[in-house]
Coordinates of C-alpha atoms (C1' of nucleotides) in Angstrom, one line a residue:
Chain A
M240 CA 121.6 76.5 -21.7
K241 CA 119.4 75.3 -19.0
L242 CA 119.6 76.2 -15.4
S243 CA 120.2 73.6 -12.8
L244 CA 117.6 72.9 -10.1
D245 CA 119.8 74.9 -7.7
Q246 CA 119.9 77.8 -10.1
L247 CA 116.2 77.6 -10.6
E248 CA 115.7 77.7 -6.8
R249 CA 117.7 81.0 -6.6
V250 CA 115.6 82.3 -9.3
A251 CA 112.4 81.3 -7.6
N252 CA 113.6 83.0 -4.5
L253 CA 114.1 86.2 -5.9
F254 CA 110.6 86.1 -7.4
R255 CA 109.1 85.0 -4.1
A256 CA 110.4 88.2 -2.5
F257 CA 108.0 90.1 -4.8
A258 CA 105.1 87.6 -4.3
E259 CA 103.4 89.1 -1.2
P260 CA 101.2 92.2 -1.0
T261 CA 102.9 93.5 2.1
R262 CA 106.2 93.5 0.6
L263 CA 105.0 95.0 -2.6
A264 CA 103.3 97.8 -0.4
I265 CA 106.7 98.4 1.3
I266 CA 108.4 98.8 -2.1
Q267 CA 105.7 101.1 -3.3
E268 CA 106.3 103.2 -0.2
L269 CA 110.1 103.2 -0.8
K270 CA 109.5 104.2 -4.4
A271 CA 109.4 107.9 -3.0
G272 CA 112.9 107.4 -1.3
E273 CA 114.7 106.1 1.7
L274 CA 112.3 105.6 4.8
S275 CA 112.5 104.6 8.4
V276 CA 110.7 101.5 9.6
T277 CA 108.3 103.7 11.6
R278 CA 107.5 105.8 8.6
I279 CA 106.5 102.6 6.6
V280 CA 104.6 101.2 9.5
D281 CA 102.6 104.5 9.7
E282 CA 101.7 104.1 5.9
L283 CA 100.8 100.3 6.0
H284 CA 98.1 98.7 7.9
T285 CA 100.1 96.0 9.7
S286 CA 102.2 95.7 12.7
Q287 CA 105.8 97.0 13.2
A288 CA 106.9 93.4 13.9
N289 CA 105.4 92.3 10.5
V290 CA 107.1 95.3 8.6
S291 CA 110.4 94.4 10.1
K292 CA 109.9 90.8 9.1
Q293 CA 109.1 91.6 5.6
L294 CA 111.9 94.1 5.5
K295 CA 114.3 91.3 6.4
S296 CA 113.0 89.2 3.6
L297 CA 113.6 92.0 1.1
H298 CA 117.0 92.8 2.4
H299 CA 118.1 89.2 2.5
A300 CA 116.9 89.0 -1.1
G301 CA 119.0 92.1 -2.1
L302 CA 116.0 94.2 -2.9
V303 CA 116.5 96.9 -0.3
T304 CA 119.4 98.5 1.3
R305 CA 119.8 99.1 5.1
R306 CA 121.3 102.1 6.8
K307 CA 121.4 102.8 10.6
L308 CA 120.9 106.5 11.7
G309 CA 120.9 106.8 15.5
T310 CA 118.0 104.7 16.7
Q311 CA 116.4 104.5 13.4
V312 CA 117.2 102.1 10.5
L313 CA 116.6 103.5 7.0
Y314 CA 115.6 101.2 4.1
A315 CA 115.8 102.1 0.4
I316 CA 115.3 100.3 -2.9
A317 CA 118.6 98.5 -3.7
D318 CA 118.3 98.4 -7.5
P319 CA 116.3 100.2 -10.2
M320 CA 115.7 96.6 -11.4
V321 CA 113.2 96.3 -8.6
L322 CA 110.9 98.9 -10.1
E323 CA 111.4 97.7 -13.5
L324 CA 110.1 94.4 -12.7
C325 CA 107.1 95.9 -10.8
R326 CA 106.5 98.1 -14.0
I327 CA 106.5 95.2 -16.3
V328 CA 104.2 93.1 -14.2
C329 CA 101.7 96.0 -13.8
E330 CA 101.8 96.6 -17.6
K331 CA 101.0 92.9 -18.1
L332 CA 98.0 93.1 -15.7
N333 CA 96.8 96.4 -17.3
Q334 CA 96.8 94.6 -20.6
D335 CA 95.0 91.7 -19.2
A336 CA 92.3 93.8 -17.5
L337 CA 91.9 97.3 -19.2
S338 CA 88.5 97.5 -17.6
R339 CA 90.0 98.0 -14.1
G340 CA 92.1 101.0 -13.1
K341 CA 95.8 101.3 -14.1
L342 CA 98.3 99.6 -11.8
R343 CA 101.6 101.0 -11.2
I344 CA 104.0 100.7 -8.2
Chain B
M9 CA 99.5 106.9 -7.5
K10 CA 99.3 104.1 -5.0
L11 CA 97.9 100.5 -5.6
S12 CA 95.0 99.3 -3.5
L13 CA 95.3 96.2 -1.5
D14 CA 93.3 94.3 -4.2
Q15 CA 95.7 95.6 -6.8
L16 CA 98.7 94.6 -4.8
E17 CA 97.1 91.2 -4.4
R18 CA 96.9 90.8 -8.1
V19 CA 100.5 91.8 -8.7
A20 CA 101.6 89.4 -6.0
N21 CA 99.8 86.7 -7.7
L22 CA 101.5 87.2 -10.9
F23 CA 104.9 87.2 -9.2
R24 CA 104.0 84.0 -7.2
A25 CA 103.4 82.1 -10.6
F26 CA 107.1 82.6 -11.1
A27 CA 108.1 81.8 -7.6
E28 CA 108.5 78.1 -7.7
P29 CA 111.4 76.1 -9.4
T30 CA 109.1 73.5 -11.0
R31 CA 107.1 76.4 -12.8
L32 CA 110.4 78.0 -13.9
A33 CA 111.6 74.8 -15.3
I34 CA 108.6 74.4 -17.3
I35 CA 108.9 78.0 -18.6
Q36 CA 112.4 77.1 -19.3
E37 CA 111.3 74.1 -21.4
L38 CA 108.6 76.1 -23.4
K39 CA 111.2 78.6 -24.3
A40 CA 112.0 76.3 -27.2
G41 CA 108.4 76.4 -28.3
E42 CA 105.1 74.7 -27.9
L43 CA 105.1 71.4 -26.1
S44 CA 102.8 68.8 -25.0
V45 CA 102.3 67.8 -21.2
T46 CA 104.1 64.5 -21.7
R47 CA 107.1 66.2 -23.5
I48 CA 107.5 68.5 -20.4
V49 CA 107.3 65.6 -18.0
D50 CA 110.0 63.7 -19.9
E51 CA 112.4 66.7 -19.3
L52 CA 111.5 67.3 -15.7
H53 CA 112.2 65.2 -12.7
T54 CA 108.7 65.1 -11.3
S55 CA 105.3 63.4 -11.8
Q56 CA 102.8 64.0 -14.6
A57 CA 100.3 65.1 -11.9
N58 CA 102.5 67.7 -10.7
V59 CA 103.3 69.2 -14.2
S60 CA 99.6 69.4 -14.8
K61 CA 99.0 71.1 -11.6
Q62 CA 101.7 73.6 -12.2
L63 CA 100.7 74.1 -15.9
K64 CA 97.2 75.0 -14.4
S65 CA 98.9 77.8 -12.2
L66 CA 100.7 79.1 -15.1
H67 CA 97.7 79.1 -17.3
H68 CA 95.5 80.7 -14.6
A69 CA 98.2 83.5 -14.2
G70 CA 98.0 84.0 -18.0
L71 CA 101.6 82.9 -18.5
V72 CA 101.0 80.1 -20.9
T73 CA 98.5 79.2 -23.7
R74 CA 96.7 76.1 -23.9
R75 CA 95.7 74.2 -27.1
K76 CA 94.1 70.9 -27.5
L77 CA 95.3 68.6 -30.3
G78 CA 93.7 65.3 -30.3
T79 CA 94.4 63.5 -27.0
Q80 CA 97.3 65.9 -26.2
V81 CA 97.4 69.4 -24.8
L82 CA 99.9 71.8 -26.0
Y83 CA 101.2 74.6 -24.0
A84 CA 103.3 77.7 -25.0
I85 CA 104.6 80.7 -23.4
A86 CA 101.7 83.4 -23.7
D87 CA 103.8 86.6 -23.7
P88 CA 107.3 87.7 -24.4
M89 CA 107.0 89.4 -21.1
V90 CA 107.4 86.1 -19.3
L91 CA 110.9 85.6 -20.7
E92 CA 111.8 89.2 -20.2
L93 CA 111.0 89.0 -16.5
C94 CA 113.1 85.9 -16.2
R95 CA 115.9 87.5 -18.1
I96 CA 115.9 90.5 -15.7
V97 CA 116.0 88.4 -12.7
C98 CA 118.8 86.1 -14.0
E99 CA 120.8 89.3 -14.8
K100 CA 120.2 90.6 -11.3
L101 CA 121.5 87.3 -9.9
N102 CA 124.5 87.2 -12.1
Q103 CA 125.3 90.6 -10.9
D104 CA 125.0 89.5 -7.3
A105 CA 127.1 86.4 -7.7
L106 CA 129.5 86.7 -10.5
S107 CA 131.5 83.8 -9.1
R108 CA 128.9 81.2 -10.0
G109 CA 127.9 80.3 -13.5
K110 CA 125.8 82.6 -15.5
L111 CA 122.0 82.1 -15.2
R112 CA 119.8 82.4 -18.1
I113 CA 116.1 80.8 -18.6
Chain C
dG271 C1' 121.6 104.4 35.7
dA272 C1' 116.5 105.3 34.6
dG273 C1' 113.3 105.8 31.3
dC274 C1' 112.1 106.2 26.6
dT275 C1' 111.8 105.3 21.6
dA276 C1' 113.1 102.4 17.4
dA277 C1' 113.7 98.0 15.7
dA278 C1' 114.4 93.1 15.7
dT279 C1' 113.4 88.7 17.3
dA280 C1' 110.7 84.6 19.6
dA281 C1' 106.9 81.8 19.8
dC282 C1' 102.9 80.6 18.1
dC283 C1' 98.6 79.9 15.0
dA284 C1' 96.4 79.5 10.8
dT285 C1' 96.7 79.2 6.0
dA286 C1' 98.6 78.0 1.7
dT287 C1' 100.8 74.9 -1.4
dC288 C1' 104.3 71.4 -3.1
dG289 C1' 104.6 66.9 -4.5
dC290 C1' 102.8 62.4 -4.0
dT291 C1' 99.4 58.4 -5.0
dA292 C1' 95.3 57.0 -6.7
dC293 C1' 91.7 57.8 -9.6
dA294 C1' 88.7 60.0 -13.1
dT295 C1' 88.0 61.9 -17.6
dA296 C1' 88.5 62.4 -22.7
dG297 C1' 89.9 61.1 -27.0
dT298 C1' 91.8 57.5 -30.1
dT299 C1' 91.9 52.9 -32.1
dA300 C1' 91.0 48.0 -32.6
Chain D
dT43 C1' 82.3 48.5 -26.9
dA44 C1' 87.0 47.4 -25.0
dA45 C1' 91.4 48.8 -24.4
dC46 C1' 94.9 52.2 -24.6
dT47 C1' 97.0 56.8 -24.1
dA48 C1' 97.1 61.7 -22.6
dT49 C1' 95.7 64.8 -19.2
dG50 C1' 93.3 66.5 -15.3
dT51 C1' 91.6 66.1 -10.5
dA52 C1' 91.0 64.5 -5.5
dG53 C1' 92.8 63.9 -1.4
dC54 C1' 96.7 63.6 1.7
dG55 C1' 101.0 64.7 4.4
dA56 C1' 104.8 67.7 5.1
dT57 C1' 106.5 72.1 4.9
dA58 C1' 106.7 77.0 4.5
dT59 C1' 105.3 81.2 5.8
dG60 C1' 102.2 85.5 6.8
dG61 C1' 100.5 88.0 10.7
dT62 C1' 100.0 88.2 15.6
dT63 C1' 101.5 89.3 20.6
dA64 C1' 105.1 89.5 23.8
dT65 C1' 109.6 90.2 24.5
dT66 C1' 114.4 91.9 23.7
dT67 C1' 118.1 94.6 22.0
dA68 C1' 120.2 99.1 20.8
dG69 C1' 120.6 104.1 21.2
dC70 C1' 119.2 108.3 22.9
dT71 C1' 118.0 111.7 26.8
dC72 C1' 117.4 113.2 31.3

DNA sequence: GAGCTAAATAACCATATCGCTACATAGTTA
DNA sequence: TAACTATGTAGCGATATGGTTATTTAGCTC
């Protein structure tokens, strides 16, 4: 059974959520557990505005959950599938380039 | 262990190869086995030039193999991981939207 | 309410890339 | 060689989006 253009578009959108280094860096941070926006900003080398924007993308794609706690907003990985995909892709890259250091989000 | 920016970039590039409907459509066609460019063009609703361009992306990302046969060039899926990733993403989308038809590349 | 902190949004620029048309290249056959 | 087919490439316009700065909104504390 083949997917329609509309369905392919939705699949592509999900992959696209993973297709930026900054969003992957956020996922990498969230691997340790729920974090506030500020905590994430402290770890990454980009602005708070950008982190908020990318978190919005991730949340819209259903990859992270959002929870308000006072003035803070806590984000967490929504589905183990997120880490599973990263793991598979890292494995692939490790296979393709054993010379460089192992990759793992 | 956290990935460097350079490593995250490489992971993102791999995901990006999956992040376009046309490239996913090509992968979907190749699921049946090795195909020539013309055969792929016949199945998709886009130009031969565009198919060649997207095949170049897929090949550069290591997702498809390339084999010349006379005047033809045959492409095939390079790694079962490619279909595995598609399968996982489709599963995720099916979970998120059970109301619509099942997705499967 | 005033002042403060956390997060989101707006507006903008720069860059990337999708798909197109036109053309170039390579391999086959007459 | 000429003509034909299969594939790749160049260049273009339109669109999308990553990151920035500036601003806004929401919630806390005094």
